[in-house]
Amino acid sequence: MGKNNLFFEDQFTEFKALFLEIGERYLLEKGSVITNNHDTLYLYYVESGIFKLSVNHIEGDSKTICFHGEGSICPYSLSRPIDGKFHIDVDFFMITAITDIKTIRIRPKDFYQALKENPDLSITMLDYVIMHSNLFMHESVTLSYDSAFVKTCNIVYMYIHYLNKVGINLTQAEIGEMIGETRLEVARSLKKLRDQGIIKTSKNCIEVLDPEVLKLNCNPDFVY
């Protein structure tokens, strides 16, 4: 993961053999919401596919926070017990499979035991949590101070580097949901990028013609 990117991948790849020892392979279908299952909780290591983490407002609005791809784990809040119990820390966010996902699912108590027995895994998990924390703090600053145009550039950069590679196409409304802007503001920003010759668009598809100029329009913390 580069800087404050929105896409997590490859953090736990070196521990895959360990996860296979303590967990089991499990296929999640596109649309599965793993935070809905409160009866039997698992951590999921992603072998292939993508999860989306989004936050739901009490009034019904939703905002995408980040994505988890191959080599990532979620939900990480199940990696240790709180007051003697394993549970998801909050109940207002959703983790949704936006593709079919091949996973290794692990019972929280088994993952926690592996953390206690494997210092390298513990440090990697700590780094992982810190990266998420930094992203959440940076997200609050971005929503407050970056313009709709800059936020659109950020998401276009992330989109063409990660999501579009696996065939995920985004509508203007979906981009707006991710960056906290209206579909109209996204449309204006994409038009500006088209007029400058930076991108071209077709139905739910964006092609970047000048990636270097796109990077110059992004928040520097989102590009590398």
mmCIF file of C-alpha atoms in Angstrom:
data_model
loop_
_atom_site.group_PDB
_atom_site.id
_atom_site.type_symbol
_atom_site.label_atom_id
_atom_site.label_comp_id
_atom_site.label_asym_id
_atom_site.label_seq_id
_atom_site.Cartn_x
_atom_site.Cartn_y
_atom_site.Cartn_z
ATOM 1 C CA MET A 1 0.000 0.000 0.000
ATOM 2 C CA GLY A 2 1.493 3.344 -1.043
ATOM 3 C CA LYS A 3 1.149 6.317 1.281
ATOM 4 C CA ASN A 4 -2.500 7.001 2.205
ATOM 5 C CA ASN A 5 -3.941 4.905 -0.576
ATOM 6 C CA LEU A 6 -7.431 3.466 -0.383
ATOM 7 C CA PHE A 7 -6.462 -0.048 -1.445
ATOM 8 C CA PHE A 8 -4.902 -2.561 0.962
ATOM 9 C CA GLU A 9 -3.085 -5.571 -0.460
ATOM 10 C CA ASP A 10 -0.137 -7.935 0.156
ATOM 11 C CA GLN A 11 0.382 -7.056 3.837
ATOM 12 C CA PHE A 12 -0.020 -10.679 5.025
ATOM 13 C CA THR A 13 1.121 -12.683 1.999
ATOM 14 C CA GLU A 14 4.106 -14.183 3.806
ATOM 15 C CA PHE A 15 1.778 -15.716 6.433
ATOM 16 C CA LYS A 16 -0.495 -17.555 3.989
ATOM 17 C CA ALA A 17 0.918 -20.982 4.891
ATOM 18 C CA LEU A 18 0.271 -20.284 8.572
ATOM 19 C CA PHE A 19 -3.297 -19.191 7.831
ATOM 20 C CA LEU A 20 -3.924 -22.421 5.942
ATOM 21 C CA GLU A 21 -2.825 -24.340 9.047
ATOM 22 C CA ILE A 22 -5.187 -22.509 11.393
ATOM 23 C CA GLY A 23 -8.060 -21.775 8.982
ATOM 24 C CA GLU A 24 -9.925 -23.179 5.999
ATOM 25 C CA ARG A 25 -10.461 -22.095 2.420
ATOM 26 C CA TYR A 26 -13.883 -20.530 1.870
ATOM 27 C CA LEU A 27 -15.535 -18.917 -1.155
ATOM 28 C CA LEU A 28 -17.572 -15.772 -0.609
ATOM 29 C CA GLU A 29 -19.944 -14.793 -3.389
ATOM 30 C CA LYS A 30 -20.153 -11.270 -4.743
ATOM 31 C CA GLY A 31 -22.499 -9.243 -2.539
ATOM 32 C CA SER A 32 -21.763 -11.146 0.674
ATOM 33 C CA VAL A 33 -21.639 -8.846 3.720
ATOM 34 C CA ILE A 34 -19.323 -10.388 6.296
ATOM 35 C CA THR A 35 -20.212 -7.871 9.005
ATOM 36 C CA ASN A 36 -23.831 -9.097 8.962
ATOM 37 C CA ASN A 37 -22.953 -12.439 10.532
ATOM 38 C CA HIS A 38 -22.815 -11.904 14.285
ATOM 39 C CA ASP A 39 -23.373 -15.556 15.230
ATOM 40 C CA THR A 40 -20.219 -17.120 13.779
ATOM 41 C CA LEU A 41 -17.413 -14.619 13.405
ATOM 42 C CA TYR A 42 -14.354 -15.109 11.202
ATOM 43 C CA LEU A 43 -11.372 -13.142 9.993
ATOM 44 C CA TYR A 44 -10.916 -13.503 6.244
ATOM 45 C CA TYR A 45 -7.558 -13.598 4.487
ATOM 46 C CA VAL A 46 -8.061 -12.672 0.828
ATOM 47 C CA GLU A 47 -6.506 -15.042 -1.710
ATOM 48 C CA SER A 48 -8.222 -13.319 -4.636
ATOM 49 C CA GLY A 49 -11.012 -10.773 -5.016
ATOM 50 C CA ILE A 50 -11.908 -7.490 -3.320
ATOM 51 C CA PHE A 51 -13.796 -6.361 -0.227
ATOM 52 C CA LYS A 52 -15.229 -2.848 0.169
ATOM 53 C CA LEU A 53 -15.429 -1.226 3.589
ATOM 54 C CA SER A 54 -18.137 1.409 3.858
ATOM 55 C CA VAL A 55 -19.654 3.460 6.671
ATOM 56 C CA ASN A 56 -23.406 3.888 6.953
ATOM 57 C CA HIS A 57 -24.982 7.055 8.294
ATOM 58 C CA ILE A 58 -28.050 6.853 10.482
ATOM 59 C CA GLU A 59 -30.035 8.683 7.771
ATOM 60 C CA GLY A 60 -29.209 5.983 5.242
ATOM 61 C CA ASP A 61 -26.295 7.504 3.346
ATOM 62 C CA SER A 62 -23.211 5.358 2.766
ATOM 63 C CA LYS A 63 -19.572 6.258 2.194
ATOM 64 C CA THR A 64 -16.864 3.946 0.937
ATOM 65 C CA ILE A 65 -13.717 4.197 3.056
ATOM 66 C CA CYS A 66 -11.299 1.703 1.474
ATOM 67 C CA PHE A 67 -10.864 -1.593 -0.354
ATOM 68 C CA HIS A 68 -9.108 -4.830 0.619
ATOM 69 C CA GLY A 69 -7.522 -7.044 -2.027
ATOM 70 C CA GLU A 70 -5.229 -10.050 -2.212
ATOM 71 C CA GLY A 71 -3.029 -10.572 0.835
ATOM 72 C CA SER A 72 -5.159 -8.451 3.175
ATOM 73 C CA ILE A 73 -7.244 -9.415 6.220
ATOM 74 C CA CYS A 74 -10.610 -8.176 7.429
ATOM 75 C CA PRO A 75 -12.207 -7.464 9.754
ATOM 76 C CA TYR A 76 -9.042 -6.865 11.750
ATOM 77 C CA SER A 77 -11.036 -5.878 14.846
ATOM 78 C CA LEU A 78 -11.552 -9.599 15.463
ATOM 79 C CA SER A 79 -7.828 -10.191 15.917
ATOM 80 C CA ARG A 80 -8.033 -9.801 19.701
ATOM 81 C CA PRO A 81 -10.728 -10.075 22.391
ATOM 82 C CA ILE A 82 -12.207 -7.042 24.129
ATOM 83 C CA ASP A 83 -13.283 -7.657 27.711
ATOM 84 C CA GLY A 84 -12.826 -11.356 27.071
ATOM 85 C CA LYS A 85 -15.065 -11.485 23.973
ATOM 86 C CA PHE A 86 -14.408 -11.316 20.245
ATOM 87 C CA HIS A 87 -16.706 -8.881 18.497
ATOM 88 C CA ILE A 88 -16.663 -6.304 15.742
ATOM 89 C CA ASP A 89 -15.902 -2.938 17.307
ATOM 90 C CA VAL A 90 -18.674 -0.949 15.627
ATOM 91 C CA ASP A 91 -21.982 -1.814 14.064
ATOM 92 C CA PHE A 92 -22.337 1.052 11.607
ATOM 93 C CA PHE A 93 -19.872 -0.143 8.955
ATOM 94 C CA MET A 94 -20.180 -2.852 6.333
ATOM 95 C CA ILE A 95 -17.577 -5.058 4.681
ATOM 96 C CA THR A 96 -18.965 -6.255 1.367
ATOM 97 C CA ALA A 97 -17.559 -8.605 -1.257
ATOM 98 C CA ILE A 98 -17.668 -6.624 -4.515
ATOM 99 C CA THR A 99 -16.323 -9.627 -6.443
ATOM 100 C CA ASP A 100 -16.394 -13.336 -5.741
ATOM 101 C CA ILE A 101 -13.631 -13.778 -3.167
ATOM 102 C CA LYS A 102 -11.458 -16.787 -2.448
ATOM 103 C CA THR A 103 -10.574 -16.559 1.220
ATOM 104 C CA ILE A 104 -9.028 -18.413 4.104
ATOM 105 C CA ARG A 105 -11.409 -17.926 7.003
ATOM 106 C CA ILE A 106 -10.001 -18.140 10.517
ATOM 107 C CA ARG A 107 -11.747 -18.305 13.870
ATOM 108 C CA PRO A 108 -10.833 -15.271 16.001
ATOM 109 C CA LYS A 109 -9.492 -17.352 18.903
ATOM 110 C CA ASP A 110 -7.152 -19.238 16.550
ATOM 111 C CA PHE A 111 -5.912 -16.021 14.951
ATOM 112 C CA TYR A 112 -5.356 -14.465 18.366
ATOM 113 C CA GLN A 113 -3.343 -17.485 19.471
ATOM 114 C CA ALA A 114 -1.225 -17.185 16.299
ATOM 115 C CA LEU A 115 -0.583 -13.531 17.118
ATOM 116 C CA LYS A 116 0.672 -14.454 20.582
ATOM 117 C CA GLU A 117 2.950 -17.162 19.197
ATOM 118 C CA ASN A 118 4.290 -15.257 16.178
ATOM 119 C CA PRO A 119 5.901 -11.840 16.855
ATOM 120 C CA ASP A 120 6.305 -11.087 13.135
ATOM 121 C CA LEU A 121 2.576 -11.556 12.584
ATOM 122 C CA SER A 122 1.825 -9.352 15.596
ATOM 123 C CA ILE A 123 4.025 -6.532 14.263
ATOM 124 C CA THR A 124 2.476 -6.842 10.808
ATOM 125 C CA MET A 125 -1.010 -6.610 12.317
ATOM 126 C CA LEU A 126 0.028 -3.571 14.346
ATOM 127 C CA ASP A 127 1.352 -1.883 11.197
ATOM 128 C CA TYR A 128 -1.886 -2.795 9.408
ATOM 129 C CA VAL A 129 -4.036 -1.203 12.100
ATOM 130 C CA ILE A 130 -1.856 1.914 12.105
ATOM 131 C CA MET A 131 -2.206 2.236 8.312
ATOM 132 C CA HIS A 132 -5.975 2.106 8.660
ATOM 133 C CA SER A 133 -5.914 4.630 11.484
ATOM 134 C CA ASN A 134 -3.778 6.987 9.407
ATOM 135 C CA LEU A 135 -6.156 6.576 6.485
ATOM 136 C CA PHE A 136 -9.192 7.393 8.632
ATOM 137 C CA MET A 137 -7.519 10.522 10.022
ATOM 138 C CA HIS A 138 -6.370 11.581 6.569
ATOM 139 C CA GLU A 139 -9.859 10.937 5.221
ATOM 140 C CA SER A 140 -11.359 13.404 7.679
ATOM 141 C CA VAL A 141 -8.867 16.064 6.563
ATOM 142 C CA THR A 142 -9.455 15.302 2.880
ATOM 143 C CA LEU A 143 -13.236 15.596 3.212
ATOM 144 C CA SER A 144 -12.828 18.921 4.986
ATOM 145 C CA TYR A 145 -10.205 20.637 2.837
ATOM 146 C CA ASP A 146 -9.727 19.002 -0.588
ATOM 147 C CA SER A 147 -11.916 20.254 -3.419
ATOM 148 C CA ALA A 148 -14.323 17.984 -5.280
ATOM 149 C CA PHE A 149 -11.926 18.109 -8.231
ATOM 150 C CA VAL A 150 -8.927 16.961 -6.175
ATOM 151 C CA LYS A 151 -10.964 14.206 -4.530
ATOM 152 C CA THR A 152 -12.156 13.042 -7.950
ATOM 153 C CA CYS A 153 -8.542 12.943 -9.177
ATOM 154 C CA ASN A 154 -7.583 10.897 -6.100
ATOM 155 C CA ILE A 155 -10.254 8.279 -6.759
ATOM 156 C CA VAL A 156 -9.518 8.133 -10.504
ATOM 157 C CA TYR A 157 -5.854 7.470 -9.694
ATOM 158 C CA MET A 158 -6.768 4.677 -7.270
ATOM 159 C CA TYR A 159 -9.372 3.301 -9.676
ATOM 160 C CA ILE A 160 -7.084 2.885 -12.666
ATOM 161 C CA HIS A 161 -4.284 1.418 -10.526
ATOM 162 C CA TYR A 162 -6.379 -1.178 -8.705
ATOM 163 C CA LEU A 163 -10.114 -1.633 -9.277
ATOM 164 C CA ASN A 164 -10.239 -1.377 -13.058
ATOM 165 C CA LYS A 165 -7.509 -4.032 -13.338
ATOM 166 C CA VAL A 166 -9.982 -6.634 -12.075
ATOM 167 C CA GLY A 167 -12.847 -5.422 -14.197
ATOM 168 C CA ILE A 168 -14.644 -3.189 -11.690
ATOM 169 C CA ASN A 169 -16.360 -0.212 -13.304
ATOM 170 C CA LEU A 170 -17.701 2.735 -11.330
ATOM 171 C CA THR A 171 -20.604 5.056 -12.037
ATOM 172 C CA GLN A 172 -20.420 8.764 -11.266
ATOM 173 C CA ALA A 173 -22.795 8.189 -8.359
ATOM 174 C CA GLU A 174 -20.495 5.483 -6.920
ATOM 175 C CA ILE A 175 -17.475 7.787 -7.239
ATOM 176 C CA GLY A 176 -19.463 10.506 -5.464
ATOM 177 C CA GLU A 177 -20.304 8.098 -2.646
ATOM 178 C CA MET A 178 -16.610 7.311 -2.187
ATOM 179 C CA ILE A 179 -15.461 10.909 -2.010
ATOM 180 C CA GLY A 180 -18.460 12.471 -0.267
ATOM 181 C CA GLU A 181 -19.591 14.583 -3.231
ATOM 182 C CA THR A 182 -22.693 14.682 -5.416
ATOM 183 C CA ARG A 183 -22.875 12.990 -8.799
ATOM 184 C CA LEU A 184 -23.085 16.479 -10.354
ATOM 185 C CA GLU A 185 -19.786 17.562 -8.771
ATOM 186 C CA VAL A 186 -18.146 14.341 -9.995
ATOM 187 C CA ALA A 187 -19.507 14.929 -13.503
ATOM 188 C CA ARG A 188 -18.071 18.465 -13.509
ATOM 189 C CA SER A 189 -14.691 17.221 -12.326
ATOM 190 C CA LEU A 190 -14.549 14.443 -14.937
ATOM 191 C CA LYS A 191 -15.509 16.950 -17.639
ATOM 192 C CA LYS A 192 -12.647 19.201 -16.537
ATOM 193 C CA LEU A 193 -10.250 16.245 -16.784
ATOM 194 C CA ARG A 194 -11.608 15.379 -20.230
ATOM 195 C CA ASP A 195 -11.339 18.985 -21.438
ATOM 196 C CA GLN A 196 -7.688 19.042 -20.340
ATOM 197 C CA GLY A 197 -6.999 15.822 -22.244
ATOM 198 C CA ILE A 198 -6.104 13.930 -19.065
ATOM 199 C CA ILE A 199 -8.801 11.249 -19.361
ATOM 200 C CA LYS A 200 -11.433 9.955 -21.716
ATOM 201 C CA THR A 201 -14.614 8.266 -20.553
ATOM 202 C CA SER A 202 -17.204 5.856 -21.868
ATOM 203 C CA LYS A 203 -20.075 4.111 -20.086
ATOM 204 C CA ASN A 204 -18.897 3.538 -16.481
ATOM 205 C CA CYS A 205 -15.294 3.415 -17.725
ATOM 206 C CA ILE A 206 -12.388 5.841 -17.353
ATOM 207 C CA GLU A 207 -9.169 5.753 -19.357
ATOM 208 C CA VAL A 208 -6.254 7.917 -18.239
ATOM 209 C CA LEU A 209 -4.422 9.487 -21.169
ATOM 210 C CA ASP A 210 -1.884 11.513 -19.173
ATOM 211 C CA PRO A 211 -1.127 9.827 -15.801
ATOM 212 C CA GLU A 212 1.641 12.269 -14.882
ATOM 213 C CA VAL A 213 -0.637 15.302 -15.165
ATOM 214 C CA LEU A 214 -3.343 13.397 -13.273
ATOM 215 C CA LYS A 215 -0.876 12.856 -10.415
ATOM 216 C CA LEU A 216 -0.142 16.585 -10.311
ATOM 217 C CA ASN A 217 -3.845 17.245 -9.694
ATOM 218 C CA CYS A 218 -4.111 14.690 -6.861
ATOM 219 C CA ASN A 219 -3.470 15.163 -3.177
ATOM 220 C CA PRO A 220 0.236 14.173 -2.933
ATOM 221 C CA ASP A 221 -0.535 11.699 -0.121
ATOM 222 C CA PHE A 222 -2.550 9.551 -2.523
ATOM 223 C CA VAL A 223 0.052 9.085 -5.264
ATOM 224 C CA TYR A 224 3.530 7.613 -5.471
#
